[in-house]
Amino acid sequence: METIIKRIEKNFNKKELEEAAQILQEGGLVAFPTETVYGLGGNAFDSSASKKIYRAKGRPSDNPLIVHIADIDDMNKVADYIPDAAYQLGKVFWPGPLTMILKKKESVPYETTGGLDTVAIRIPRNEVARELIKMSRTYIAAPSANTSGRPSPTNVGHVIEDLDGKVDMIIDGGKSTIGLESTIIDLTSEKPVILRPGFITKEEIEKIIGPVEELEDKVENEVAKAPGMKYKHYAPKAELVIYDGEQKKIEVAINIVVKEKIRAGKRVGIIATMESKPFYEQGIVKAIGTRADEETIASGLFNILREFDQLDVEYIYSESFNGNKLGHAIMNRMLKAAGYKVIRV
Ligand code: TXA
Ligand code: MG
């Protein structure tokens, strides 16, 4: 299939999205930018479009898709029995990086929800995404626009790498500003549960709706709460190992292991920060961002994993990023990418 690649600038004219909207109406697939990561969109009410999404990503079909809407008043077009908490959270955090799990309406096909009676819903903040949803005159099922198992895409190059030739159109809307997928909260259980941490934190959510639970980041908890979580995620081609502990000790330990690997003839990468980069002696050293602004670390994570893939390194050693607000979400992704390989120093 020939994939159309279309650049849309910030001050775009709606007309530029007409072709994309039409593709969606006709059951085709369009990858589009959002503030979290790029999404691979199809008509959420069209089961064959959802099937195409799974095929293009190589995604297991029991891993449900997020339905993207453009207006909070449209929640009841895809969900039933909507609790007050959903409206309260939507008013504060939408449009934005929050996904809510609600009971699905009958009209939402099981192909879209991976066979579940619940549906995930989000309103993205990105203007191109929101305008595209409105113009499609339907709602858009969209997982992250990467091949299943690879790091999520935060710029159009990442999407092209994975999906060129497999989808009808890819919209280039520049870099994803946040760079981590949305926070997911399940509102169908007695007590709300955060299934995936993200830019919007537990504390911020609790200020609005009171106490919520959070799935602990443990391998055994991964089994089937958010069905997607049991699958391998974000994995770079290299073996990724995370070092945790005091910063200076981490630098010493990474220098030692890198030296050993290089002596054994291996290609090695290091995930450092602007601050720590000068302290590493060998290997390919990349700064993920600056510790002075953890948002740079969040938005740099998936990109740095893909850069190391392109450099064909065999091992990646990374510092830990347990920052204040976003550390939890960043480490959640890193631990998955590393298959939970952590060395404490
Ligand atoms: O930021 C985001 O959420 C991005 C952009 C494109 O909006 N999308 C995204 O989609 O990250 P995806 O498919 O890569 O991740 C969705 C996650 C999966 O782990 C899936 O299992 C979970 O949400 N999920 C979807 N529907 C669910 C449901 N009904 N119940 C529990 N988990 C659900
Ligand atoms: Mg994904």
mmCIF file of C-alpha atoms and ligand atoms in Angstrom:
data_model
loop_
_atom_site.group_PDB
_atom_site.id
_atom_site.type_symbol
_atom_site.label_atom_id
_atom_site.label_comp_id
_atom_site.label_asym_id
_atom_site.label_seq_id
_atom_site.Cartn_x
_atom_site.Cartn_y
_atom_site.Cartn_z
ATOM 1 C CA MET A 1 0.000 0.000 0.000
ATOM 2 C CA GLU A 2 1.219 3.503 -0.823
ATOM 3 C CA THR A 3 1.161 5.601 2.366
ATOM 4 C CA ILE A 4 0.441 9.312 1.968
ATOM 5 C CA ILE A 5 2.651 11.388 4.267
ATOM 6 C CA LYS A 6 1.203 14.789 4.993
ATOM 7 C CA ARG A 7 2.807 17.623 6.929
ATOM 8 C CA ILE A 8 0.386 19.787 8.923
ATOM 9 C CA GLU A 9 1.741 23.013 10.450
ATOM 10 C CA LYS A 10 0.579 24.576 13.737
ATOM 11 C CA ASN A 11 -1.578 27.248 12.092
ATOM 12 C CA PHE A 12 -3.223 24.735 9.757
ATOM 13 C CA ASN A 13 -6.356 25.215 7.755
ATOM 14 C CA LYS A 14 -9.144 22.657 8.353
ATOM 15 C CA LYS A 15 -9.243 21.933 4.619
ATOM 16 C CA GLU A 16 -5.842 20.272 4.919
ATOM 17 C CA LEU A 17 -7.429 17.521 7.035
ATOM 18 C CA GLU A 18 -10.290 16.749 4.644
ATOM 19 C CA GLU A 19 -8.529 13.877 2.907
ATOM 20 C CA ALA A 20 -7.550 12.299 6.233
ATOM 21 C CA ALA A 21 -11.119 12.626 7.549
ATOM 22 C CA GLN A 22 -12.434 10.983 4.408
ATOM 23 C CA ILE A 23 -10.019 8.067 4.712
ATOM 24 C CA LEU A 24 -11.298 7.494 8.262
ATOM 25 C CA GLN A 25 -14.938 7.685 7.142
ATOM 26 C CA GLU A 26 -14.243 5.096 4.479
ATOM 27 C CA GLY A 27 -12.749 2.660 6.987
ATOM 28 C CA GLY A 28 -9.077 3.428 6.326
ATOM 29 C CA LEU A 29 -6.238 4.117 8.764
ATOM 30 C CA VAL A 30 -4.568 7.451 9.527
ATOM 31 C CA ALA A 31 -1.666 7.913 11.943
ATOM 32 C CA PHE A 32 -1.864 11.317 13.618
ATOM 33 C CA PRO A 33 -0.007 13.370 16.222
ATOM 34 C CA THR A 34 -1.172 13.742 19.814
ATOM 35 C CA GLU A 35 0.503 15.488 22.738
ATOM 36 C CA THR A 36 1.381 12.124 24.321
ATOM 37 C CA VAL A 37 2.512 9.904 21.444
ATOM 38 C CA TYR A 38 1.377 9.447 17.837
ATOM 39 C CA GLY A 39 -1.820 7.413 17.432
ATOM 40 C CA LEU A 40 -2.887 5.000 14.702
ATOM 41 C CA GLY A 41 -6.516 5.902 14.058
ATOM 42 C CA GLY A 42 -9.499 4.119 12.561
ATOM 43 C CA ASN A 43 -13.285 4.477 12.909
ATOM 44 C CA ALA A 44 -14.084 3.126 16.399
ATOM 45 C CA PHE A 45 -17.543 1.901 15.295
ATOM 46 C CA ASP A 46 -16.179 -0.027 12.321
ATOM 47 C CA SER A 47 -14.996 -3.466 13.406
ATOM 48 C CA SER A 48 -13.074 -3.986 10.184
ATOM 49 C CA ALA A 49 -11.135 -0.743 10.759
ATOM 50 C CA SER A 50 -10.192 -1.982 14.233
ATOM 51 C CA LYS A 51 -9.048 -5.276 12.759
ATOM 52 C CA LYS A 52 -6.869 -3.357 10.311
ATOM 53 C CA ILE A 53 -5.272 -1.500 13.228
ATOM 54 C CA TYR A 54 -4.304 -4.762 14.933
ATOM 55 C CA ARG A 55 -2.880 -6.089 11.690
ATOM 56 C CA ALA A 56 -0.825 -2.962 10.894
ATOM 57 C CA LYS A 57 0.691 -2.932 14.397
ATOM 58 C CA GLY A 58 1.070 -6.695 14.716
ATOM 59 C CA ARG A 59 -0.888 -6.285 17.939
ATOM 60 C CA PRO A 60 -2.632 -9.172 19.724
ATOM 61 C CA SER A 61 -6.378 -8.709 19.235
ATOM 62 C CA ASP A 62 -7.227 -9.010 22.951
ATOM 63 C CA ASN A 63 -5.402 -5.745 23.663
ATOM 64 C CA PRO A 64 -8.118 -3.052 23.550
ATOM 65 C CA LEU A 65 -7.889 0.300 21.778
ATOM 66 C CA ILE A 66 -8.481 3.775 23.217
ATOM 67 C CA VAL A 67 -11.440 5.608 21.669
ATOM 68 C CA HIS A 68 -10.622 9.265 21.027
ATOM 69 C CA ILE A 69 -13.463 11.772 21.180
ATOM 70 C CA ALA A 70 -13.410 15.553 20.762
ATOM 71 C CA ASP A 71 -16.021 16.753 23.252
ATOM 72 C CA ILE A 72 -16.856 15.731 26.811
ATOM 73 C CA ASP A 73 -20.550 15.661 25.886
ATOM 74 C CA ASP A 74 -19.782 12.793 23.496
ATOM 75 C CA MET A 75 -18.736 10.473 26.321
ATOM 76 C CA ASN A 76 -22.269 9.067 26.458
ATOM 77 C CA LYS A 77 -22.093 8.119 22.768
ATOM 78 C CA VAL A 78 -19.522 5.452 23.582
ATOM 79 C CA ALA A 79 -20.075 4.746 27.299
ATOM 80 C CA ASP A 80 -22.984 3.763 29.560
ATOM 81 C CA TYR A 81 -23.500 4.299 33.318
ATOM 82 C CA ILE A 82 -21.056 7.194 33.462
ATOM 83 C CA PRO A 83 -20.176 8.048 37.077
ATOM 84 C CA ASP A 84 -19.885 11.664 38.304
ATOM 85 C CA ALA A 85 -16.164 11.121 38.756
ATOM 86 C CA ALA A 86 -15.782 10.804 34.987
ATOM 87 C CA TYR A 87 -17.353 14.208 34.385
ATOM 88 C CA GLN A 88 -15.334 15.753 37.208
ATOM 89 C CA LEU A 89 -12.059 14.413 35.821
ATOM 90 C CA GLY A 90 -13.006 15.254 32.250
ATOM 91 C CA LYS A 91 -13.773 18.861 33.158
ATOM 92 C CA VAL A 92 -10.365 19.307 34.754
ATOM 93 C CA PHE A 93 -8.033 17.213 32.588
ATOM 94 C CA TRP A 94 -9.647 17.093 29.138
ATOM 95 C CA PRO A 95 -8.514 17.808 26.558
ATOM 96 C CA GLY A 96 -5.335 16.180 27.800
ATOM 97 C CA PRO A 97 -3.327 13.070 28.694
ATOM 98 C CA LEU A 98 -5.981 11.176 30.676
ATOM 99 C CA THR A 99 -7.819 8.034 29.546
ATOM 100 C CA MET A 100 -10.870 6.787 31.434
ATOM 101 C CA ILE A 101 -12.213 3.240 31.378
ATOM 102 C CA LEU A 102 -16.022 3.113 31.467
ATOM 103 C CA LYS A 103 -18.739 0.604 30.678
ATOM 104 C CA LYS A 104 -19.028 0.435 26.890
ATOM 105 C CA LYS A 105 -22.139 1.196 24.905
ATOM 106 C CA GLU A 106 -23.487 -1.700 22.886
ATOM 107 C CA SER A 107 -22.719 0.126 19.647
ATOM 108 C CA VAL A 108 -18.959 -0.021 20.285
ATOM 109 C CA PRO A 109 -17.785 -3.269 18.659
ATOM 110 C CA TYR A 110 -15.846 -5.858 20.639
ATOM 111 C CA GLU A 111 -13.104 -5.652 18.020
ATOM 112 C CA THR A 112 -12.403 -2.130 19.340
ATOM 113 C CA THR A 113 -12.489 -3.103 23.025
ATOM 114 C CA GLY A 114 -10.520 -6.327 22.651
ATOM 115 C CA GLY A 115 -13.573 -8.336 23.669
ATOM 116 C CA LEU A 116 -14.207 -6.361 26.887
ATOM 117 C CA ASP A 117 -17.481 -4.792 28.061
ATOM 118 C CA THR A 118 -15.557 -1.654 28.980
ATOM 119 C CA VAL A 119 -14.167 1.074 26.759
ATOM 120 C CA ALA A 120 -11.192 3.422 27.141
ATOM 121 C CA ILE A 121 -11.909 7.076 26.248
ATOM 122 C CA ARG A 122 -9.694 10.132 25.843
ATOM 123 C CA ILE A 123 -9.869 13.665 24.427
ATOM 124 C CA PRO A 124 -6.431 14.617 23.126
ATOM 125 C CA ARG A 125 -5.167 18.168 23.561
ATOM 126 C CA ASN A 126 -3.349 18.292 20.226
ATOM 127 C CA GLU A 127 -5.366 20.544 17.843
ATOM 128 C CA VAL A 128 -4.729 18.460 14.730
ATOM 129 C CA ALA A 129 -5.951 15.343 16.526
ATOM 130 C CA ARG A 130 -9.078 17.037 17.838
ATOM 131 C CA GLU A 131 -9.972 18.659 14.536
ATOM 132 C CA LEU A 132 -9.458 15.361 12.728
ATOM 133 C CA ILE A 133 -11.835 13.573 15.126
ATOM 134 C CA LYS A 134 -14.489 16.260 14.610
ATOM 135 C CA MET A 135 -14.131 16.219 10.841
ATOM 136 C CA SER A 136 -14.320 12.415 10.678
ATOM 137 C CA ARG A 137 -17.845 12.694 12.166
ATOM 138 C CA THR A 138 -17.181 9.552 14.202
ATOM 139 C CA TYR A 139 -14.888 8.597 17.087
ATOM 140 C CA ILE A 140 -11.390 7.365 16.500
ATOM 141 C CA ALA A 141 -9.942 4.171 17.944
ATOM 142 C CA ALA A 142 -6.213 4.742 18.246
ATOM 143 C CA PRO A 143 -3.436 2.843 19.946
ATOM 144 C CA SER A 144 0.087 4.214 19.811
ATOM 145 C CA ALA A 145 1.304 4.244 16.194
ATOM 146 C CA ASN A 146 4.205 1.810 16.629
ATOM 147 C CA THR A 147 4.779 -1.812 15.794
ATOM 148 C CA SER A 148 3.592 -3.792 18.803
ATOM 149 C CA GLY A 149 6.405 -4.180 21.340
ATOM 150 C CA ARG A 150 8.574 -1.317 20.046
ATOM 151 C CA PRO A 151 9.028 2.051 21.788
ATOM 152 C CA SER A 152 6.043 4.374 21.268
ATOM 153 C CA PRO A 153 6.414 6.983 18.496
ATOM 154 C CA THR A 154 7.039 10.589 19.513
ATOM 155 C CA ASN A 155 7.838 12.025 16.078
ATOM 156 C CA VAL A 156 6.806 11.277 12.519
ATOM 157 C CA GLY A 157 10.082 9.511 11.719
ATOM 158 C CA HIS A 158 9.254 6.867 14.325
ATOM 159 C CA VAL A 159 5.824 6.312 12.744
ATOM 160 C CA ILE A 160 7.270 6.043 9.241
ATOM 161 C CA GLU A 161 9.835 3.517 10.499
ATOM 162 C CA ASP A 162 7.076 1.213 11.759
ATOM 163 C CA LEU A 163 4.039 1.850 9.557
ATOM 164 C CA ASP A 164 5.067 3.111 6.124
ATOM 165 C CA GLY A 165 3.309 0.965 3.523
ATOM 166 C CA LYS A 166 0.882 -0.443 6.115
ATOM 167 C CA VAL A 167 -1.546 2.481 6.584
ATOM 168 C CA ASP A 168 -3.329 4.914 4.268
ATOM 169 C CA MET A 169 -1.911 8.134 5.664
ATOM 170 C CA ILE A 170 0.593 9.420 8.193
ATOM 171 C CA ILE A 171 0.147 13.008 9.390
ATOM 172 C CA ASP A 172 3.334 14.795 10.425
ATOM 173 C CA GLY A 173 2.465 17.213 13.217
ATOM 174 C CA GLY A 174 5.926 17.604 14.720
ATOM 175 C CA LYS A 175 7.220 16.248 18.008
ATOM 176 C CA SER A 176 4.870 14.965 20.726
ATOM 177 C CA THR A 177 5.244 17.487 23.538
ATOM 178 C CA ILE A 178 4.728 15.084 26.465
ATOM 179 C CA GLY A 179 6.217 11.942 24.960
ATOM 180 C CA LEU A 180 4.682 9.418 27.395
ATOM 181 C CA GLU A 181 1.279 7.802 26.871
ATOM 182 C CA SER A 182 -1.757 8.999 28.807
ATOM 183 C CA THR A 183 -2.542 8.134 32.412
ATOM 184 C CA ILE A 184 -5.242 5.420 32.391
ATOM 185 C CA ILE A 185 -7.839 5.278 35.169
ATOM 186 C CA ASP A 186 -10.443 2.545 35.490
ATOM 187 C CA LEU A 187 -13.731 3.988 36.782
ATOM 188 C CA THR A 188 -15.713 0.767 36.512
ATOM 189 C CA SER A 189 -14.541 -0.763 39.793
ATOM 190 C CA GLU A 190 -15.813 0.223 43.255
ATOM 191 C CA LYS A 191 -12.690 2.275 43.873
ATOM 192 C CA PRO A 192 -11.043 3.934 40.854
ATOM 193 C CA VAL A 193 -7.743 2.321 39.863
ATOM 194 C CA ILE A 194 -4.878 3.840 37.920
ATOM 195 C CA LEU A 195 -3.826 1.181 35.413
ATOM 196 C CA ARG A 196 -1.028 3.131 33.735
ATOM 197 C CA PRO A 197 0.799 6.112 35.276
ATOM 198 C CA GLY A 198 1.352 9.157 33.083
ATOM 199 C CA PHE A 199 1.753 12.920 32.965
ATOM 200 C CA ILE A 200 -1.348 13.363 35.156
ATOM 201 C CA THR A 201 -0.419 11.959 38.553
ATOM 202 C CA LYS A 202 -2.333 10.046 41.224
ATOM 203 C CA GLU A 203 -2.094 13.085 43.517
ATOM 204 C CA GLU A 204 -3.618 15.387 40.902
ATOM 205 C CA ILE A 205 -6.470 12.936 40.347
ATOM 206 C CA GLU A 206 -7.078 12.475 44.081
ATOM 207 C CA LYS A 207 -7.501 16.241 44.484
ATOM 208 C CA ILE A 208 -10.552 15.990 42.239
ATOM 209 C CA ILE A 209 -12.217 12.671 43.134
ATOM 210 C CA GLY A 210 -10.616 11.525 46.405
ATOM 211 C CA PRO A 211 -8.620 8.346 47.059
ATOM 212 C CA VAL A 212 -7.774 6.086 44.139
ATOM 213 C CA GLU A 213 -5.723 2.931 43.952
ATOM 214 C CA GLU A 214 -2.818 2.293 41.701
ATOM 215 C CA LEU A 215 -1.631 -0.953 40.180
ATOM 216 C CA GLU A 216 1.780 -1.585 41.602
ATOM 217 C CA ASP A 217 4.550 -1.894 39.078
ATOM 218 C CA LYS A 218 5.194 -5.559 39.569
ATOM 219 C CA VAL A 219 5.470 -8.243 37.000
ATOM 220 C CA GLU A 220 2.751 -10.345 38.633
ATOM 221 C CA ASN A 221 0.285 -7.440 38.521
ATOM 222 C CA GLU A 222 0.711 -7.122 34.827
ATOM 223 C CA VAL A 223 -1.486 -10.081 34.147
ATOM 224 C CA ALA A 224 -4.572 -8.782 32.452
ATOM 225 C CA LYS A 225 -5.750 -5.723 34.431
ATOM 226 C CA ALA A 226 -5.134 -3.491 31.445
ATOM 227 C CA PRO A 227 -4.869 -6.337 28.966
ATOM 228 C CA GLY A 228 -2.081 -4.616 27.069
ATOM 229 C CA MET A 229 0.214 -4.713 30.034
ATOM 230 C CA LYS A 230 0.991 -8.397 29.900
ATOM 231 C CA TYR A 231 2.743 -7.992 26.574
ATOM 232 C CA LYS A 232 6.348 -7.026 26.021
ATOM 233 C CA HIS A 233 6.650 -3.264 25.774
ATOM 234 C CA TYR A 234 8.886 -0.539 24.437
ATOM 235 C CA ALA A 235 11.712 -3.008 24.091
ATOM 236 C CA PRO A 236 14.850 -1.795 22.355
ATOM 237 C CA LYS A 237 16.811 -4.344 20.335
ATOM 238 C CA ALA A 238 19.670 -4.181 22.807
ATOM 239 C CA GLU A 239 19.625 -5.573 26.325
ATOM 240 C CA LEU A 240 18.704 -2.628 28.548
ATOM 241 C CA VAL A 241 19.788 -2.586 32.191
ATOM 242 C CA ILE A 242 18.833 0.159 34.652
ATOM 243 C CA TYR A 243 21.139 1.265 37.449
ATOM 244 C CA ASP A 244 19.502 2.647 40.556
ATOM 245 C CA GLY A 245 20.953 4.290 43.657
ATOM 246 C CA GLU A 246 23.202 7.223 44.417
ATOM 247 C CA GLN A 247 24.148 9.138 41.262
ATOM 248 C CA LYS A 248 27.928 8.999 41.696
ATOM 249 C CA LYS A 249 27.842 5.266 42.429
ATOM 250 C CA ILE A 250 25.730 4.714 39.317
ATOM 251 C CA GLU A 251 28.288 6.507 37.160
ATOM 252 C CA VAL A 252 31.138 4.420 38.595
ATOM 253 C CA ALA A 253 29.226 1.154 38.163
ATOM 254 C CA ILE A 254 28.216 1.933 34.589
ATOM 255 C CA ASN A 255 31.778 2.911 33.672
ATOM 256 C CA ILE A 256 32.991 -0.451 34.966
ATOM 257 C CA VAL A 257 30.437 -2.583 33.128
ATOM 258 C CA VAL A 258 30.865 -0.610 29.901
ATOM 259 C CA LYS A 259 34.619 -1.106 30.021
ATOM 260 C CA GLU A 260 34.156 -4.852 30.444
ATOM 261 C CA LYS A 261 31.717 -5.121 27.559
ATOM 262 C CA ILE A 262 33.872 -3.055 25.234
ATOM 263 C CA ARG A 263 36.866 -5.193 26.090
ATOM 264 C CA ALA A 264 34.747 -8.190 25.078
ATOM 265 C CA GLY A 265 34.124 -6.539 21.712
ATOM 266 C CA LYS A 266 30.535 -5.418 22.325
ATOM 267 C CA ARG A 267 28.804 -2.236 21.172
ATOM 268 C CA VAL A 268 27.470 -0.368 24.185
ATOM 269 C CA GLY A 269 25.201 2.635 24.739
ATOM 270 C CA ILE A 270 24.674 4.717 27.875
ATOM 271 C CA ILE A 271 21.575 6.713 28.759
ATOM 272 C CA ALA A 272 22.870 9.726 30.685
ATOM 273 C CA THR A 273 21.658 13.293 31.230
ATOM 274 C CA MET A 274 23.159 16.621 30.174
ATOM 275 C CA GLU A 275 24.625 16.809 33.679
ATOM 276 C CA SER A 276 26.187 13.340 33.833
ATOM 277 C CA LYS A 277 27.308 12.890 30.214
ATOM 278 C CA PRO A 278 30.873 14.147 30.809
ATOM 279 C CA PHE A 279 31.485 11.540 33.508
ATOM 280 C CA TYR A 280 31.230 8.536 31.224
ATOM 281 C CA GLU A 281 34.488 7.335 29.777
ATOM 282 C CA GLN A 282 33.609 4.903 26.980
ATOM 283 C CA GLY A 283 30.672 3.695 24.913
ATOM 284 C CA ILE A 284 28.115 5.739 22.998
ATOM 285 C CA VAL A 285 26.810 8.242 25.541
ATOM 286 C CA LYS A 286 23.528 10.058 24.948
ATOM 287 C CA ALA A 287 21.764 12.623 27.098
ATOM 288 C CA ILE A 288 18.069 11.845 27.441
ATOM 289 C CA GLY A 289 17.385 15.367 28.767
ATOM 290 C CA THR A 290 18.281 17.496 31.767
ATOM 291 C CA ARG A 291 17.609 16.706 35.420
ATOM 292 C CA ALA A 292 16.715 20.394 35.822
ATOM 293 C CA ASP A 293 13.503 19.699 33.873
ATOM 294 C CA GLU A 294 12.097 16.196 34.093
ATOM 295 C CA GLU A 295 9.684 16.893 31.242
ATOM 296 C CA THR A 296 12.695 16.779 28.905
ATOM 297 C CA ILE A 297 13.504 13.310 30.220
ATOM 298 C CA ALA A 298 9.909 12.115 29.719
ATOM 299 C CA SER A 299 9.754 13.444 26.179
ATOM 300 C CA GLY A 300 13.210 12.088 25.277
ATOM 301 C CA LEU A 301 12.774 8.523 26.496
ATOM 302 C CA PHE A 302 11.204 6.724 23.534
ATOM 303 C CA ASN A 303 13.356 8.653 21.080
ATOM 304 C CA ILE A 304 16.621 7.670 22.759
ATOM 305 C CA LEU A 305 15.603 3.986 22.766
ATOM 306 C CA ARG A 306 14.973 4.169 19.021
ATOM 307 C CA GLU A 307 18.249 6.014 18.421
ATOM 308 C CA PHE A 308 20.150 3.208 20.091
ATOM 309 C CA ASP A 309 18.268 0.688 17.930
ATOM 310 C CA GLN A 310 19.568 2.472 14.850
ATOM 311 C CA LEU A 311 23.110 2.422 16.193
ATOM 312 C CA ASP A 312 22.881 -1.359 16.641
ATOM 313 C CA VAL A 313 24.241 -1.381 20.164
ATOM 314 C CA GLU A 314 24.028 -4.715 21.985
ATOM 315 C CA TYR A 315 23.777 -3.356 25.524
ATOM 316 C CA ILE A 316 22.303 -0.153 26.937
ATOM 317 C CA TYR A 317 23.024 0.944 30.500
ATOM 318 C CA SER A 318 20.793 3.627 31.925
ATOM 319 C CA GLU A 319 20.598 5.829 34.977
ATOM 320 C CA SER A 320 17.287 5.912 36.911
ATOM 321 C CA PHE A 321 14.969 8.894 36.727
ATOM 322 C CA ASN A 322 12.955 8.931 39.925
ATOM 323 C CA GLY A 323 12.076 12.624 39.654
ATOM 324 C CA ASN A 324 9.397 14.507 41.550
ATOM 325 C CA LYS A 325 6.272 14.515 39.460
ATOM 326 C CA LEU A 326 6.985 12.427 36.382
ATOM 327 C CA GLY A 327 9.566 10.014 37.774
ATOM 328 C CA HIS A 328 6.952 7.394 38.490
ATOM 329 C CA ALA A 329 5.604 7.384 34.911
ATOM 330 C CA ILE A 330 9.087 7.544 33.378
ATOM 331 C CA MET A 331 10.356 4.614 35.460
ATOM 332 C CA ASN A 332 7.207 2.607 34.665
ATOM 333 C CA ARG A 333 8.095 2.776 30.951
ATOM 334 C CA MET A 334 11.822 2.234 31.537
ATOM 335 C CA LEU A 335 11.292 -0.838 33.696
ATOM 336 C CA LYS A 336 9.081 -2.397 31.051
ATOM 337 C CA ALA A 337 11.596 -1.544 28.329
ATOM 338 C CA ALA A 338 14.294 -3.201 30.443
ATOM 339 C CA GLY A 339 12.178 -6.248 31.249
ATOM 340 C CA TYR A 340 12.632 -5.203 34.918
ATOM 341 C CA LYS A 341 16.397 -5.669 34.859
ATOM 342 C CA VAL A 342 17.598 -3.307 37.589
ATOM 343 C CA ILE A 343 20.941 -3.218 39.370
ATOM 344 C CA ARG A 344 20.975 -1.391 42.714
ATOM 345 C CA VAL A 345 24.260 0.235 43.651
HETATM 346 O O1 TXA B 1 -1.617 8.566 25.150
HETATM 347 C C1 TXA B 1 -2.219 7.580 24.768
HETATM 348 O O2 TXA B 1 -3.015 6.952 25.489
HETATM 349 C C2 TXA B 1 -1.968 7.107 23.307
HETATM 350 C C3 TXA B 1 -2.488 8.176 22.350
HETATM 351 C C4 TXA B 1 -2.443 7.750 20.924
HETATM 352 O O3 TXA B 1 -3.775 8.571 22.734
HETATM 353 N N1 TXA B 1 -2.556 5.832 23.079
HETATM 354 C C5 TXA B 1 -2.077 4.675 23.624
HETATM 355 O O4 TXA B 1 -2.750 3.536 23.225
HETATM 356 O O5 TXA B 1 -1.149 4.645 24.377
HETATM 357 P P1 TXA B 1 -2.190 2.064 23.459
HETATM 358 O O6 TXA B 1 -3.129 1.191 22.739
HETATM 359 O O7 TXA B 1 -0.777 1.995 23.076
HETATM 360 O O8 TXA B 1 -2.363 1.806 24.979
HETATM 361 C C6 TXA B 1 -3.670 1.645 25.500
HETATM 362 C C7 TXA B 1 -3.636 0.852 26.764
HETATM 363 C C8 TXA B 1 -3.343 -0.612 26.554
HETATM 364 O O9 TXA B 1 -2.457 -1.066 27.565
HETATM 365 C C9 TXA B 1 -4.711 -1.257 26.723
HETATM 366 O O10 TXA B 1 -4.632 -2.569 27.219
HETATM 367 C C10 TXA B 1 -5.394 -0.324 27.708
HETATM 368 O O11 TXA B 1 -4.943 0.941 27.327
HETATM 369 N N2 TXA B 1 -6.852 -0.366 27.569
HETATM 370 C C11 TXA B 1 -7.596 0.020 26.512
HETATM 371 N N3 TXA B 1 -8.900 -0.231 26.715
HETATM 372 C C12 TXA B 1 -8.989 -0.800 27.937
HETATM 373 C C13 TXA B 1 -10.062 -1.302 28.721
HETATM 374 N N4 TXA B 1 -11.311 -1.291 28.287
HETATM 375 N N5 TXA B 1 -9.781 -1.820 29.930
HETATM 376 C C14 TXA B 1 -8.510 -1.845 30.404
HETATM 377 N N6 TXA B 1 -7.450 -1.377 29.695
HETATM 378 C C15 TXA B 1 -7.684 -0.872 28.484
HETATM 379 MG MG MG B 2 1.093 1.379 22.930
#
